[in-house]
Short mmCIF file of C-alpha atoms and ligand atoms in Angstrom, two decimals:
data_model
loop_
_atom_site.label_atom_id
_atom_site.label_comp_id
_atom_site.label_asym_id
_atom_site.label_seq_id
_atom_site.Cartn_x
_atom_site.Cartn_y
_atom_site.Cartn_z
CA MET A 1261 35.84 22.12 -18.53
CA ASN A 1262 35.76 18.90 -20.51
CA MET A 1263 33.05 17.93 -22.98
CA MET A 1264 31.36 15.53 -20.57
CA THR A 1265 30.95 18.09 -17.75
CA GLU A 1266 29.73 20.63 -20.26
CA LEU A 1267 26.95 18.30 -21.43
CA LYS A 1268 25.90 17.48 -17.88
CA THR A 1269 25.77 21.03 -16.59
CA GLU A 1270 24.08 22.31 -19.71
CA ALA A 1271 21.12 20.04 -19.58
CA GLN A 1272 20.48 18.58 -16.12
CA PHE A 1273 16.75 18.05 -15.57
CA VAL A 1274 15.32 20.09 -12.72
CA ASP A 1275 11.73 20.51 -11.53
CA GLN A 1276 9.88 23.66 -10.54
CA PHE A 1277 10.90 23.15 -6.89
CA GLY A 1278 14.59 23.11 -7.77
CA ARG A 1279 14.99 19.35 -7.32
CA GLY A 1280 17.59 18.08 -9.81
CA LYS A 1281 17.09 14.53 -11.10
CA ARG A 1282 19.88 12.11 -10.23
CA LYS A 1283 18.14 8.74 -9.95
CA LEU A 1284 16.46 6.82 -12.73
CA ARG A 1285 14.39 3.68 -12.26
CA ILE A 1286 13.85 1.52 -15.27
CA SER A 1287 11.15 -1.11 -15.23
CA VAL A 1288 12.29 -3.78 -17.70
CA THR A 1289 9.07 -5.81 -17.55
CA ASP A 1290 5.67 -5.64 -15.89
CA ARG A 1291 5.57 -9.45 -15.67
CA CYS A 1292 6.05 -11.14 -12.34
CA ASN A 1293 5.88 -14.65 -10.97
CA PHE A 1294 4.55 -13.32 -7.63
CA LYS A 1295 1.13 -11.96 -6.82
CA CYS A 1296 1.82 -9.73 -3.86
CA VAL A 1297 -1.52 -8.57 -2.49
CA TYR A 1298 -0.36 -4.96 -2.18
CA CYS A 1299 0.89 -4.81 -5.78
CA MET A 1300 -0.40 -7.20 -8.43
CA PRO A 1301 -4.01 -7.10 -9.66
CA GLU A 1302 -5.96 -10.35 -9.53
CA HIS A 1303 -6.13 -10.42 -13.35
CA PRO A 1304 -3.10 -8.62 -14.73
CA GLU A 1305 -3.09 -7.60 -18.39
CA TRP A 1306 0.55 -7.96 -19.35
CA MET A 1307 2.18 -5.55 -21.73
CA LYS A 1308 2.68 -7.19 -25.14
CA LYS A 1309 6.25 -8.32 -25.64
CA HIS A 1310 6.53 -6.43 -28.94
CA ASP A 1311 5.52 -3.22 -27.16
CA LEU A 1312 8.50 -3.33 -24.80
CA LEU A 1313 11.52 -1.18 -25.49
CA SER A 1314 14.50 -3.29 -26.46
CA PHE A 1315 17.60 -3.30 -24.27
CA GLU A 1316 19.41 -1.39 -26.98
CA GLU A 1317 16.76 1.34 -26.83
CA LEU A 1318 16.84 1.35 -23.03
CA TYR A 1319 20.62 1.63 -23.14
CA GLN A 1320 20.51 4.65 -25.44
CA PHE A 1321 17.97 6.27 -23.16
CA CYS A 1322 20.19 5.63 -20.11
CA ASP A 1323 23.16 7.10 -21.99
CA PHE A 1324 21.09 10.19 -22.78
CA MET A 1325 19.96 10.53 -19.15
CA VAL A 1326 23.42 9.99 -17.64
CA ARG A 1327 24.73 12.80 -19.85
CA ARG A 1328 22.04 14.93 -18.19
CA GLY A 1329 22.96 14.24 -14.60
CA ILE A 1330 21.60 10.78 -13.75
CA GLU A 1331 24.05 9.15 -11.31
CA SER A 1332 22.14 6.10 -10.25
CA ILE A 1333 20.09 3.59 -12.25
CA ARG A 1334 17.84 1.03 -10.60
CA ILE A 1335 16.55 -1.91 -12.65
CA THR A 1336 13.15 -3.00 -11.49
CA GLY A 1337 9.80 -4.36 -12.71
CA GLY A 1338 7.59 -6.47 -12.40
CA GLU A 1339 10.27 -8.97 -11.66
CA PRO A 1340 13.42 -7.84 -13.50
CA LEU A 1341 15.04 -11.28 -13.40
CA MET A 1342 12.18 -12.56 -15.58
CA ARG A 1343 13.31 -10.55 -18.59
CA GLN A 1344 15.89 -12.37 -20.64
CA GLY A 1345 18.99 -10.33 -21.31
CA VAL A 1346 18.81 -8.23 -18.15
CA VAL A 1347 22.24 -9.34 -16.93
CA HIS A 1348 23.84 -8.40 -20.23
CA PHE A 1349 22.08 -5.03 -20.03
CA ILE A 1350 23.63 -4.42 -16.60
CA ALA A 1351 27.05 -5.31 -17.97
CA GLN A 1352 26.54 -2.85 -20.84
CA LEU A 1353 25.49 -0.07 -18.47
CA GLN A 1354 28.97 -0.22 -16.92
CA ASP A 1355 30.15 1.79 -19.94
CA LEU A 1356 28.12 4.73 -18.66
CA LYS A 1357 30.24 4.94 -15.52
CA LYS A 1358 32.80 6.88 -17.52
CA LEU A 1359 30.07 9.47 -18.23
CA GLY A 1360 29.20 9.97 -14.56
CA LEU A 1361 26.98 7.01 -13.65
CA LYS A 1362 27.89 5.93 -10.12
CA ARG A 1363 25.59 3.05 -9.20
CA ILE A 1364 23.64 0.32 -10.95
CA SER A 1365 21.16 -1.38 -8.63
CA MET A 1366 18.30 -3.84 -8.88
CA THR A 1367 15.09 -4.45 -6.93
CA THR A 1368 13.99 -8.09 -7.00
CA ASN A 1369 11.70 -10.54 -5.27
CA ALA A 1370 14.77 -12.85 -5.17
CA HIS A 1371 12.92 -15.95 -6.38
CA TYR A 1372 15.52 -16.49 -9.13
CA LEU A 1373 18.35 -14.75 -7.35
CA LYS A 1374 20.37 -17.79 -6.35
CA GLN A 1375 20.87 -18.84 -9.98
CA TYR A 1376 21.70 -15.29 -11.09
CA THR A 1377 23.94 -14.11 -8.22
CA GLN A 1378 27.29 -14.85 -9.82
CA ALA A 1379 26.28 -13.45 -13.19
CA LEU A 1380 24.96 -10.25 -11.59
CA LYS A 1381 28.15 -9.86 -9.63
CA GLN A 1382 30.24 -10.38 -12.76
CA ALA A 1383 28.08 -7.89 -14.65
CA GLY A 1384 29.10 -5.33 -12.04
CA LEU A 1385 25.77 -4.83 -10.26
CA ASP A 1386 26.49 -2.54 -7.30
CA ASP A 1387 23.68 -3.51 -4.96
CA LEU A 1388 20.32 -5.21 -4.58
CA ASN A 1389 17.06 -4.42 -2.81
CA ILE A 1390 15.16 -7.58 -1.99
CA SER A 1391 11.48 -7.68 -1.06
CA LEU A 1392 10.61 -9.92 1.88
CA ASP A 1393 7.37 -9.34 3.73
CA SER A 1394 7.16 -12.35 5.99
CA LEU A 1395 9.38 -15.01 7.53
CA ASP A 1396 6.43 -17.31 8.09
CA ALA A 1397 6.30 -19.73 5.14
CA ASP A 1398 2.48 -20.04 5.15
CA GLN A 1399 1.93 -16.33 5.45
CA PHE A 1400 4.53 -15.69 2.74
CA LYS A 1401 2.63 -17.99 0.42
CA GLN A 1402 -0.65 -16.23 1.15
CA LEU A 1403 0.97 -12.88 0.44
CA THR A 1404 2.81 -13.80 -2.75
CA GLN A 1405 1.48 -17.20 -3.96
CA LYS A 1406 5.08 -18.46 -3.89
CA GLU A 1407 7.43 -20.34 -1.55
CA LEU A 1408 9.66 -18.59 0.96
CA ALA A 1409 12.65 -20.97 0.79
CA PRO A 1410 14.08 -19.82 -2.60
CA ILE A 1411 14.04 -16.22 -1.38
CA LEU A 1412 16.08 -17.07 1.71
CA ASP A 1413 18.46 -19.08 -0.52
CA GLY A 1414 18.80 -16.08 -2.84
CA ILE A 1415 19.57 -13.78 0.06
CA ARG A 1416 22.25 -16.14 1.36
CA ALA A 1417 23.77 -16.47 -2.13
CA ALA A 1418 23.95 -12.69 -2.54
CA GLN A 1419 25.54 -12.31 0.88
CA ALA A 1420 28.06 -15.05 0.15
CA ALA A 1421 28.96 -13.37 -3.15
CA GLY A 1422 29.53 -10.07 -1.33
CA LEU A 1423 26.70 -8.24 -3.13
CA PRO A 1424 25.43 -5.47 -0.84
CA ILE A 1425 21.71 -6.00 -0.07
CA LYS A 1426 18.85 -4.21 1.62
CA ILE A 1427 15.58 -5.91 2.52
CA ASN A 1428 12.29 -4.10 1.85
CA SER A 1429 9.19 -5.14 3.77
CA VAL A 1430 5.73 -3.75 3.07
CA LEU A 1431 3.42 -4.14 6.05
CA MET A 1432 -0.37 -4.29 5.95
CA ASN A 1433 -2.55 -4.07 9.04
CA GLY A 1434 -4.20 -7.37 9.90
CA ILE A 1435 -2.21 -9.20 7.20
CA ASN A 1436 1.49 -9.22 8.07
CA ASP A 1437 1.88 -6.58 10.78
CA ASN A 1438 2.78 -9.48 13.09
CA GLN A 1439 6.10 -9.66 11.19
CA ILE A 1440 7.60 -6.46 12.61
CA LEU A 1441 9.49 -8.19 15.41
CA PRO A 1442 10.41 -11.43 13.56
CA LEU A 1443 11.82 -9.45 10.62
CA ALA A 1444 13.65 -7.04 12.94
CA ARG A 1445 15.20 -9.91 14.95
CA TRP A 1446 16.20 -11.69 11.75
CA SER A 1447 17.82 -8.54 10.33
CA VAL A 1448 19.95 -8.13 13.46
CA GLN A 1449 20.91 -11.81 13.44
CA GLU A 1450 21.73 -11.88 9.71
CA LYS A 1451 23.34 -8.42 9.80
CA VAL A 1452 21.18 -7.17 6.95
CA HIS A 1453 19.73 -3.72 6.49
CA LEU A 1454 15.94 -3.90 6.77
CA ARG A 1455 13.54 -1.15 5.67
CA PHE A 1456 9.85 -1.16 6.45
CA ILE A 1457 7.71 0.45 3.76
CA GLU A 1458 4.31 1.97 4.42
CA PHE A 1459 1.68 0.49 2.11
CA MET A 1460 1.01 3.03 -0.67
CA PRO A 1461 -2.08 3.46 -2.88
CA LEU A 1462 -0.40 1.73 -5.82
CA ASP A 1463 -1.96 -1.73 -5.64
CA GLY A 1464 -3.35 -3.14 -8.85
CA ASP A 1465 -6.87 -3.79 -7.56
CA ARG A 1466 -7.13 -0.41 -5.81
CA LYS A 1467 -8.13 -1.78 -2.46
CA TRP A 1468 -5.79 0.52 -0.57
CA SER A 1469 -7.20 2.42 2.36
CA THR A 1470 -5.56 4.19 5.29
CA GLU A 1471 -6.74 1.40 7.64
CA HIS A 1472 -4.38 -1.01 5.89
CA VAL A 1473 -1.35 1.23 6.42
CA VAL A 1474 1.00 0.25 9.24
CA SER A 1475 2.50 3.62 10.11
CA GLU A 1476 6.09 4.39 11.01
CA GLN A 1477 4.85 5.30 14.48
CA GLN A 1478 3.13 1.93 14.92
CA ILE A 1479 6.28 0.13 13.75
CA LEU A 1480 8.53 2.08 16.10
CA ALA A 1481 6.20 1.44 19.04
CA THR A 1482 6.27 -2.30 18.32
CA LEU A 1483 10.05 -2.33 17.94
CA ALA A 1484 10.39 -0.50 21.26
CA THR A 1485 8.73 -3.41 23.09
CA GLU A 1486 11.86 -5.46 22.45
CA PHE A 1487 14.71 -3.21 21.30
CA ALA A 1488 16.33 0.04 22.36
CA VAL A 1489 15.20 2.26 19.47
CA THR A 1490 17.19 5.36 18.65
CA SER A 1491 17.02 7.74 15.72
CA GLN A 1492 19.77 9.32 13.70
CA ALA A 1493 20.91 12.65 15.16
CA ILE A 1494 20.81 14.43 11.80
CA ASP A 1495 18.15 13.58 9.27
CA LEU A 1496 20.53 12.10 6.71
CA ALA A 1497 17.55 10.89 4.69
CA GLN A 1498 16.68 14.49 3.90
CA LEU A 1499 20.30 15.41 3.22
CA ASN A 1500 20.94 12.47 0.87
CA SER A 1501 17.41 12.43 -0.56
CA ASP A 1502 17.17 8.87 0.72
CA PRO A 1503 13.53 7.82 1.03
CA ALA A 1504 14.26 5.88 4.24
CA ARG A 1505 14.36 7.56 7.63
CA GLN A 1506 17.11 5.94 9.61
CA TYR A 1507 16.75 4.40 13.09
CA PHE A 1508 18.74 1.91 15.16
CA ILE A 1509 17.49 -1.08 17.11
CA ASP A 1510 20.04 -2.09 19.74
CA GLY A 1511 22.54 -0.19 17.59
CA HIS A 1512 21.64 -2.02 14.36
CA PRO A 1513 20.40 0.21 11.50
CA ILE A 1514 16.79 -0.06 10.35
CA GLY A 1515 14.95 2.20 7.87
CA MET A 1516 11.38 3.45 7.50
CA ILE A 1517 10.01 4.47 4.12
CA SER A 1518 6.92 6.28 5.28
CA THR A 1519 5.46 7.96 2.24
CA ILE A 1520 2.02 8.19 3.82
CA THR A 1521 2.86 9.57 7.25
CA HIS A 1522 6.22 11.29 6.59
CA SER A 1523 6.48 11.86 2.88
CA PHE A 1524 10.05 12.25 1.62
CA CYS A 1525 8.89 14.12 -1.48
CA GLY A 1526 10.58 17.40 -0.55
CA THR A 1527 13.98 16.16 -1.70
CA CYS A 1528 12.85 13.75 -4.42
CA ASP A 1529 15.48 13.33 -7.13
CA ARG A 1530 13.90 10.28 -8.83
CA VAL A 1531 12.28 9.71 -12.20
CA ARG A 1532 11.13 6.46 -13.79
CA LEU A 1533 10.47 4.75 -17.10
CA THR A 1534 8.10 1.85 -17.73
CA ALA A 1535 9.04 -1.10 -19.93
CA GLN A 1536 7.06 0.31 -22.84
CA GLY A 1537 8.53 3.79 -22.65
CA GLU A 1538 6.16 5.77 -20.49
CA PHE A 1539 8.04 8.23 -18.32
CA TYR A 1540 6.82 9.25 -14.83
CA ASN A 1541 8.13 12.20 -12.87
CA CYS A 1542 6.60 10.79 -9.68
CA LEU A 1543 5.19 7.46 -8.43
CA PHE A 1544 1.88 9.25 -7.94
CA ALA A 1545 1.92 11.39 -11.08
CA PRO A 1546 -1.62 11.48 -12.47
CA LYS A 1547 -0.22 11.13 -16.00
CA GLY A 1548 2.93 9.75 -17.57
CA LEU A 1549 4.66 10.96 -20.71
CA ASN A 1550 4.80 8.56 -23.63
CA LEU A 1551 8.38 8.68 -24.91
CA LYS A 1552 8.41 5.49 -26.92
CA ALA A 1553 8.82 7.13 -30.32
CA GLU A 1554 11.48 9.56 -29.08
CA ILE A 1555 13.45 6.76 -27.40
CA LYS A 1556 13.24 4.54 -30.46
CA ALA A 1557 14.58 7.38 -32.57
CA LEU A 1558 17.74 7.46 -30.41
CA VAL A 1559 18.93 4.11 -31.70
CA PRO A 1560 19.58 4.94 -35.34
CA SER A 1561 20.50 8.33 -33.87
CA GLU A 1562 18.07 10.19 -36.10
CA PRO A 1563 18.86 13.87 -36.58
CA LEU A 1564 17.45 16.01 -33.77
CA SER A 1565 16.26 12.91 -31.84
CA GLU A 1566 18.00 14.13 -28.68
CA VAL A 1567 16.63 17.64 -29.10
CA SER A 1568 13.03 16.49 -29.27
CA LEU A 1569 13.45 14.05 -26.35
CA SER A 1570 15.15 16.73 -24.31
CA SER A 1571 12.46 19.29 -24.86
CA ALA A 1572 9.60 16.87 -24.06
CA LEU A 1573 11.36 15.73 -20.91
CA SER A 1574 12.40 19.10 -19.55
CA ASN A 1575 8.88 20.39 -19.79
CA TYR A 1576 7.35 17.30 -18.13
CA ILE A 1577 9.98 17.09 -15.39
CA TRP A 1578 9.73 20.82 -14.70
CA ASN A 1579 6.02 20.34 -13.96
CA LYS A 1580 6.61 17.60 -11.38
CA GLU A 1581 4.28 18.29 -8.48
CA HIS A 1582 5.53 18.75 -4.94
CA GLY A 1583 4.70 15.18 -3.99
CA PHE A 1584 2.24 12.62 -2.72
CA HIS A 1585 0.23 14.88 -0.41
CA ALA A 1586 -0.01 17.70 -2.97
CA ILE A 1587 -1.26 15.29 -5.65
CA GLU A 1588 -3.69 13.63 -3.24
CA GLN A 1589 -5.10 17.02 -2.25
CA ARG A 1590 -5.48 18.21 -5.83
CA LEU A 1591 -7.24 15.03 -6.89
CA LYS A 1592 -9.60 15.36 -3.93
CA ASN A 1593 -10.34 18.95 -4.89
CA GLN A 1594 -11.20 17.76 -8.37
CA SER A 1595 -13.49 15.19 -6.73
CA MET A 1596 -11.53 12.38 -8.32
CA ASN A 1597 -9.55 9.93 -6.32
CA GLN A 1598 -6.04 8.61 -6.77
CA ASN A 1599 -7.50 5.38 -8.05
CA SER A 1600 -8.54 6.98 -11.30
CA ARG A 1601 -5.08 6.34 -12.72
CA LYS A 1602 -4.77 2.94 -14.32
CA ILE A 1603 -1.14 2.23 -13.53
CA SER A 1604 0.03 0.29 -10.51
CA MET A 1605 3.34 -0.60 -8.93
CA HIS A 1606 4.04 -3.74 -10.99
CA MET A 1607 4.04 -1.57 -14.16
CA LEU A 1608 5.72 1.49 -12.71
CA GLY A 1609 8.53 -0.26 -10.89
CA GLY A 1610 9.06 0.51 -7.21
N1 LIG B 1160 9.44 -7.50 -8.18
C1 LIG B 1160 10.45 -6.76 -7.55
C2 LIG B 1160 10.27 -6.76 -6.05
O1 LIG B 1160 9.20 -7.08 -5.57
O2 LIG B 1160 11.22 -6.40 -5.36
C3 LIG B 1160 10.60 -5.36 -8.06
C4 LIG B 1160 9.36 -4.58 -8.36
S1 LIG B 1160 8.35 -4.17 -6.96
C5 LIG B 1160 7.03 -3.29 -7.73
C6 LIG B 1160 9.35 -2.95 -6.19
C7 LIG B 1160 9.03 -2.62 -4.76
O3 LIG B 1160 7.74 -2.02 -4.69
C8 LIG B 1160 9.00 -3.79 -3.81
O4 LIG B 1160 9.88 -3.54 -2.74
C9 LIG B 1160 7.59 -3.84 -3.32
O5 LIG B 1160 7.50 -4.29 -2.02
C10 LIG B 1160 7.16 -2.40 -3.47
N2 LIG B 1160 5.70 -2.21 -3.57
C11 LIG B 1160 4.87 -2.78 -4.47
N3 LIG B 1160 3.61 -2.35 -4.27
C12 LIG B 1160 3.65 -1.51 -3.21
C13 LIG B 1160 2.65 -0.74 -2.51
N4 LIG B 1160 1.38 -0.75 -2.88
N5 LIG B 1160 3.06 0.02 -1.48
C14 LIG B 1160 4.36 0.04 -1.10
N6 LIG B 1160 5.34 -0.64 -1.72
C15 LIG B 1160 4.98 -1.42 -2.76
FE1 LIG B 1161 5.88 -8.93 -8.23
FE2 LIG B 1161 7.41 -7.22 -6.91
FE3 LIG B 1161 4.83 -6.68 -7.34
FE4 LIG B 1161 5.46 -8.58 -5.66
S1 LIG B 1161 5.97 -6.42 -5.44
S2 LIG B 1161 3.91 -8.74 -7.28
S3 LIG B 1161 7.27 -9.42 -6.55
S4 LIG B 1161 6.38 -6.83 -8.89
#
């Protein structure tokens, strides 16, 4: 056994339900030029720039995590393309592929994508998830406060550059649920992989309620009015711990990320870090773990810095709860609600 395998097998992070951690999401900024109604609070309080971890610190943390079994890193935010230096960071992360990292991905609103496509490709980005919740320019503006055209340009640029993309669409009842068929038709026409996401209680202003959720069942019923809808024979989502359940419309793949009605928590292999060094073992975790000091200590490689980070993390990751429904139930039992936590999706990174 070589040194690298030894390190990985010795220290892979596993939770109490036996779920090993293979995917890390890093939010590089909480800032965003969009104001998606399901995400951004009306009056965001941005993290202070000097509180953010530097890319050097983030790199050392990624190195540490890859040596403990992380195979896939997703760069997210806020809007990741708003943080200067992010492309260089992606290029640097390529070095971790020799330690076992397999994929470097990004989730973006695509507003700045056209101008960054070539650089991202050159930096070795493996794939992109792009958020697009409406093809109607007026509705898009109401949802995000921004124009639709640059997003479509960004998508075309990524496709032309050969960067693999997936489109994520969050649907809200009475707001953009009329986009199910237009987005589905467009995905077939443009040959892109579309995934509908159920609206989760992670919006900044905590207005979420079950009435706003457009369920997987509702989406499938709408799709069936126009397409032949079939599902995958084996549930590959479960096998690959992919959050999206896979269907086909007229033979074209389409995914459903239905955390609310069909939680995928049972196979969850994801963990995440905010831009200022707070670590979350779950999107819905009632509390994060502040690792800022431990991560900063990795850079000068202070003695025992890895040991103290490792011990804090293994304990926190081990205690990861079963998932969304378990956390929701526990909070209800404690007569609190999920809104008591003050962190929302733009800080956590989706
Ligand atoms: N700004 C980038 C973007 O929008 O793609 C990356 C960050 S964003 C927080 C990541 C993903 O989270 C997006 O696909 C977005 O649609 C999703 N998201 C944000 N708030 C959500 C919510 N309350 N429920 C479900 N998905 C949400
Ligand atoms: Fe910004 Fe993404 Fe949140 Fe929309 S979903 S407000 S683009 S961080």
